[in-house]
């Protein structure tokens, strides 16, 4: 299939096919298995790697230098980056099925070997370009070689890093062996020169924002997979350089942006698209920060720096509200990145891996956790008892939602009869059951659940801290037992951090997300009903109330909202209400509870933000935005300032692209006395004020609202003149 030049029609056809494969493979799923079984590696090898006989390949593998390298692959600037991107996504989502597919086909094995060898060759050429004279043993490039200083060099480095970090042992181990062999052939003098080049680039990182820096960061992360290279990188102070890079990128988060670097390199569509793919959003807008964190996580574990950072954590996390106390040190930067829901999910994952290297395992959530309820007898309905008599107060809704294996099967309606025995059955006592005819008995005294006598208090405490706080500070002495307990409790994200396994691409961090408690699993443990204002009769399978309502849990409401906390502990008559009427519609009530239970305000996301929003009628769009205005008004009463800000952000984002809605939103916001929303809506339509005034569109508004729009228009006009 490989040719020096294809006919134009064939070139276009191949490019379109590669684009289609690229978009499919960015996402995980069973289609990856089909791609491997159908020989995707063979196709990629034919397209990327030039034809060469067996003798030439053996010469490269067995030679003492890298002089006998292949010539570069396709010169096509459009096709090359897409092919490397496909290879990277295949590695990201690969698993044991790769071994199964490759083992049965000699041709597929040869294709994989060709791809892996060629990928290492190309990355070494990229490194050569970074250090021209420092790598005399690598052959000079011919003029026909790929332009490695461009975007394709970045995609090549990323593909190698993704291969080295793949969940497929076949791919990861093979390319690691190839890289180790290639570096061994280079000799012992090359490493110091590379470090000097990296130091030169990192020294001006805050202002460099270039592709060369990205390639260097990916090279560091790739080399850290080799033990000897990792030791030398630490000795040369690369970890300190990465620390400075993370600090610089975090402090200047709004200034340092390389949005769409990989999208530009692997763009699929020339026209407009109604939906974004969401993957760039997962990686974040600053690839330098993303790969600095990746390199830091690869190097930091067991280092002197990680031990110093851990000592600082001991005092920092003891404060319930540490969000406002974060400074500019690397530990503060990592905590900020890991705890902020506004930060891209991939960046949060990598920041959490960096924290795990320093002994802090999990996802700090900066006030949106349940740490107030941890081992607190107030509202506790279950007590975990260890063999040595140590006791922990807990809550069944938390355990059933996050780790049902800590409860007997009676408490977990979704458990399978053939599943492994629950941890509480190892020496458990039968009186632990609270269920009578499928209904929850209300008891003042928490029920006792006796855990296995083999468990230590420190391990159980660490598991509970992760469930309630989202993170736990763990000593190396107890790490093994906690790892075993986390595996038994099926806490996958926690287990990956404990094991030091790198992130699963596209996965969202949700350590303190209790939204599943709003479903069937949490309904049997609810202790309060929140009623909306809607005058619609409904039928509920869990209670007799026929008004629009939702079932909730006092422990979660009081832990995440100071208003509810004060109410439930006030001793007043309202504190004991079973049904609480709230001044919001059902749609706003759903958003409120989803925010309280997850810490994230629900809104239209990909692909709904494009397709579904455009399918809404004008009335539906107004109702959608009005629910956020109403919710912001109630959030003010609940003292949830962050929720108010998020509601304002959602409305502002939609109004910027839907100016025809602004006047109605402005009017509704004024009725709710939400003046920030009024100002936002006025600013959106201010530039069109003369046209709206002349057309009579503003006639239905109150005079003071028209004056607000006029004032905003004058400000814009004055700013444009200035």
Coordinates of N, CA, C and O in Angstrom, one line a residue, residues 354-430:
X354 N 0.1 13.3 40.8 CA 1.3 14.0 41.4 C 1.1 14.0 42.9 O 2.1 13.8 43.7
X355 N -0.1 14.3 43.4 CA -0.3 14.3 44.9 C -0.1 12.9 45.5 O 0.4 12.7 46.6
X356 N -0.5 11.9 44.7 CA -0.3 10.5 45.2 C 1.2 10.2 45.4 O 1.5 9.4 46.3
X357 N 2.0 10.7 44.5 CA 3.4 10.5 44.7 C 4.0 11.1 46.0 O 5.0 10.7 46.5
X358 N 3.2 12.1 46.5 CA 3.6 12.7 47.8 C 2.8 12.2 49.0 O 2.8 12.8 50.0
X359 N 2.1 11.1 48.8 CA 1.4 10.5 49.9 C -0.1 10.9 50.1 O -0.8 10.3 50.9
X360 N -0.6 11.8 49.2 CA -2.0 12.2 49.3 C -2.7 11.6 48.2 O -2.6 12.0 47.0
X361 N -3.6 10.6 48.5 CA -4.3 9.8 47.5 C -5.7 10.2 47.4 O -6.5 10.1 48.4
X362 N -6.1 10.6 46.2 CA -7.5 11.0 46.0 C -7.7 12.3 45.3 O -6.7 12.8 44.7
X363 N -8.9 12.9 45.4 CA -9.2 14.1 44.8 C -9.7 15.1 45.8 O -10.9 15.1 46.1
X364 N -8.9 16.0 46.3 CA -9.4 17.0 47.2 C -10.5 17.9 46.6 O -10.4 18.2 45.4
X365 N -11.5 18.2 47.3 CA -12.7 18.8 46.7 C -13.0 20.2 47.3 O -14.0 20.8 47.0
X366 N -12.2 20.7 48.2 CA -12.3 22.1 48.7 C -13.7 22.5 49.2 O -14.3 23.4 48.7
X367 N -14.2 21.7 50.2 CA -15.4 22.1 50.8 C -16.6 21.4 50.3 O -17.7 21.4 50.9
X368 N -16.6 20.7 49.1 CA -17.7 20.0 48.6 C -17.7 18.5 48.9 O -18.1 17.7 48.1
X369 N -17.2 18.2 50.1 CA -17.1 16.8 50.5 C -18.0 16.6 51.8 O -18.7 17.5 52.2
X370 N -17.8 15.4 52.4 CA -18.6 15.1 53.6 C -17.7 15.0 54.8 O -18.1 14.2 55.7
X371 N -16.6 15.7 54.8 CA -15.7 15.5 56.0 C -16.3 15.9 57.3 O -15.9 15.4 58.3
X372 N -17.3 16.8 57.3 CA -18.0 17.2 58.5 C -18.7 16.0 59.1 O -18.9 15.9 60.4
X373 N -19.1 15.1 58.3 CA -19.9 13.9 58.8 C -19.0 12.7 59.1 O -19.5 11.7 59.7
X374 N -17.7 12.8 58.8 CA -16.8 11.7 59.0 C -16.7 11.4 60.4 O -16.2 12.2 61.2
X375 N -17.0 10.1 60.8 CA -16.9 9.7 62.2 C -17.6 10.6 63.2 O -17.2 10.8 64.3
X376 N -18.7 11.3 62.7 CA -19.5 12.2 63.5 C -20.8 11.5 63.9 O -21.6 11.0 63.1
X377 N -21.0 11.3 65.2 CA -22.2 10.6 65.7 C -23.5 11.3 65.3 O -24.6 10.6 65.2
X378 N -23.5 12.6 65.0 CA -24.7 13.3 64.6 C -25.2 12.7 63.2 O -24.5 12.6 62.2
X379 N -26.5 12.3 63.2 CA -27.1 11.7 62.0 C -26.5 10.4 61.5 O -26.9 9.9 60.5
X380 N -25.6 9.8 62.3 CA -25.0 8.5 61.9 C -26.0 7.4 62.2 O -26.7 7.4 63.2
X381 N -26.2 6.5 61.3 CA -27.1 5.4 61.5 C -26.5 4.0 61.4 O -27.1 3.0 61.4
X382 N -25.1 4.0 61.4 CA -24.4 2.8 61.4 C -23.1 3.0 62.0 O -22.5 4.1 62.0
X383 N -22.6 1.9 62.7 CA -21.3 2.0 63.4 C -20.5 0.8 63.0 O -20.9 -0.4 63.1
X384 N -19.3 1.0 62.4 CA -18.4 0.0 62.0 C -17.5 -0.4 63.2 O -16.9 0.5 63.7
X385 N -17.5 -1.7 63.5 CA -16.8 -2.1 64.7 C -15.7 -3.1 64.2 O -16.0 -4.1 63.6
X386 N -14.5 -2.8 64.6 CA -13.4 -3.7 64.3 C -13.1 -4.7 65.4 O -13.7 -4.6 66.5
X387 N -12.3 -5.7 65.0 CA -12.0 -6.8 66.0 C -11.4 -6.3 67.2 O -11.6 -6.9 68.3
X388 N -10.6 -5.2 67.2 CA -9.9 -4.7 68.4 C -10.8 -3.8 69.2 O -10.4 -3.1 70.1
X389 N -12.1 -3.6 68.8 CA -13.0 -2.8 69.5 C -13.1 -1.4 69.0 O -13.9 -0.6 69.4
X390 N -12.2 -1.0 68.0 CA -12.2 0.4 67.5 C -13.5 0.6 66.7 O -14.0 -0.3 66.0
X391 N -14.1 1.8 66.8 CA -15.4 2.0 66.2 C -15.4 3.3 65.3 O -14.7 4.2 65.6
X392 N -16.2 3.3 64.2 CA -16.3 4.4 63.3 C -17.8 4.6 63.1 O -18.5 3.7 62.6
X393 N -18.2 5.9 63.3 CA -19.6 6.2 63.0 C -19.7 6.5 61.5 O -18.8 7.2 60.9
X394 N -20.7 6.0 60.8 CA -20.9 6.2 59.4 C -22.3 6.3 59.0 O -23.2 6.3 59.9
X395 N -22.6 6.4 57.7 CA -24.0 6.6 57.2 C -24.2 5.6 56.1 O -23.5 5.5 55.2
X396 N -25.4 4.9 56.2 CA -25.7 3.9 55.3 C -25.8 4.4 53.8 O -25.4 3.7 52.9
X397 N -26.3 5.6 53.7 CA -26.4 6.2 52.3 C -25.1 6.4 51.7 O -24.9 6.1 50.5
X398 N -24.1 6.8 52.5 CA -22.7 7.0 51.9 C -22.1 5.6 51.6 O -21.5 5.5 50.5
X399 N -22.2 4.7 52.5 CA -21.6 3.4 52.2 C -22.3 2.6 51.1 O -21.6 2.0 50.2
X400 N -23.6 2.7 51.0 CA -24.4 2.0 50.0 C -24.1 2.6 48.6 O -24.1 2.0 47.6
X401 N -23.8 4.0 48.6 CA -23.6 4.7 47.3 C -22.1 4.5 46.8 O -21.9 4.2 45.6
X402 N -21.2 4.6 47.7 CA -19.8 4.6 47.3 C -19.1 3.2 47.5 O -18.2 2.9 46.7
X403 N -19.5 2.5 48.5 CA -18.8 1.2 48.7 C -19.7 0.2 49.4 O -19.7 -0.1 50.6
X404 N -20.7 -0.4 48.6 CA -21.7 -1.3 49.2 C -21.0 -2.5 49.8 O -21.7 -3.2 50.6
X405 N -19.8 -2.9 49.4 CA -19.2 -4.1 50.0 C -18.9 -3.9 51.5 O -18.6 -4.9 52.1
X406 N -18.9 -2.7 52.0 CA -18.8 -2.5 53.4 C -20.1 -2.8 54.2 O -20.1 -2.8 55.4
X407 N -21.2 -3.1 53.5 CA -22.5 -3.4 54.1 C -22.8 -4.9 53.8 O -22.4 -5.4 52.8
X408 N -23.6 -5.5 54.7 CA -24.1 -6.8 54.3 C -25.0 -6.8 53.1 O -25.5 -5.7 52.8
X409 N -25.2 -7.9 52.4 CA -26.0 -7.9 51.2 C -27.4 -7.4 51.5 O -28.0 -6.9 50.5
X410 N -27.9 -7.5 52.7 CA -29.3 -7.1 53.0 C -29.4 -5.6 52.7 O -30.5 -5.1 52.4
X411 N -28.3 -4.8 52.8 CA -28.4 -3.4 52.6 C -28.2 -3.0 51.2 O -28.4 -1.8 50.9
X412 N -27.8 -3.9 50.4 CA -27.5 -3.6 49.0 C -28.4 -4.3 48.0 O -28.1 -5.4 47.6
X413 N -29.5 -3.7 47.6 CA -30.5 -4.4 46.8 C -29.9 -4.7 45.4 O -30.4 -5.6 44.7
X414 N -28.9 -4.0 45.0 CA -28.3 -4.3 43.7 C -27.2 -5.4 43.7 O -26.7 -5.7 42.6
X415 N -26.9 -5.9 44.8 CA -25.8 -6.9 44.9 C -26.3 -8.3 44.3 O -27.5 -8.6 44.4
X416 N -25.4 -9.0 43.7 CA -25.7 -10.3 43.1 C -25.5 -11.4 44.2 O -24.5 -11.3 45.0
X417 N -26.3 -12.4 44.1 CA -26.2 -13.5 45.1 C -24.9 -14.2 44.9 O -24.4 -14.8 45.9
X418 N -24.4 -14.2 43.7 CA -23.1 -15.0 43.5 C -21.9 -14.2 43.6 O -20.8 -14.6 43.3
X419 N -22.0 -12.9 44.1 CA -20.8 -12.1 44.3 C -20.0 -12.5 45.5 O -20.4 -13.4 46.3
X420 N -18.8 -11.9 45.6 CA -17.9 -12.3 46.7 C -18.5 -11.9 48.0 O -19.3 -10.9 48.1
X421 N -18.2 -12.6 49.1 CA -18.8 -12.2 50.4 C -18.4 -10.8 50.8 O -17.3 -10.4 50.5
X422 N -19.3 -10.1 51.4 CA -19.1 -8.7 51.9 C -18.0 -8.7 53.0 O -17.9 -9.7 53.7
X423 N -17.3 -7.7 53.1 CA -16.3 -7.6 54.1 C -16.9 -7.7 55.5 O -16.3 -8.1 56.5
X424 N -18.2 -7.2 55.6 CA -18.9 -7.2 56.9 C -19.3 -8.6 57.3 O -19.8 -8.8 58.4
X425 N -19.3 -9.6 56.4 CA -19.7 -10.9 56.7 C -18.6 -11.8 57.3 O -18.8 -12.9 57.7
X426 N -17.4 -11.2 57.3 CA -16.2 -11.9 57.9 C -16.3 -11.7 59.4 O -15.7 -10.8 59.9
X427 N -17.0 -12.5 60.1 CA -17.2 -12.3 61.5 C -18.4 -11.4 61.9 O -18.4 -10.8 62.9
X428 N -19.3 -11.2 60.9 CA -20.4 -10.2 61.1 C -21.4 -10.9 62.0 O -21.5 -12.1 62.2
X429 N -22.3 -10.0 62.6 CA -23.4 -10.5 63.5 C -24.7 -10.2 62.8 O -24.9 -9.2 62.1
X430 N -25.6 -11.2 62.9 CA -26.8 -11.1 62.1 C -27.7 -10.0 62.5 O -28.6 -9.6 61.7

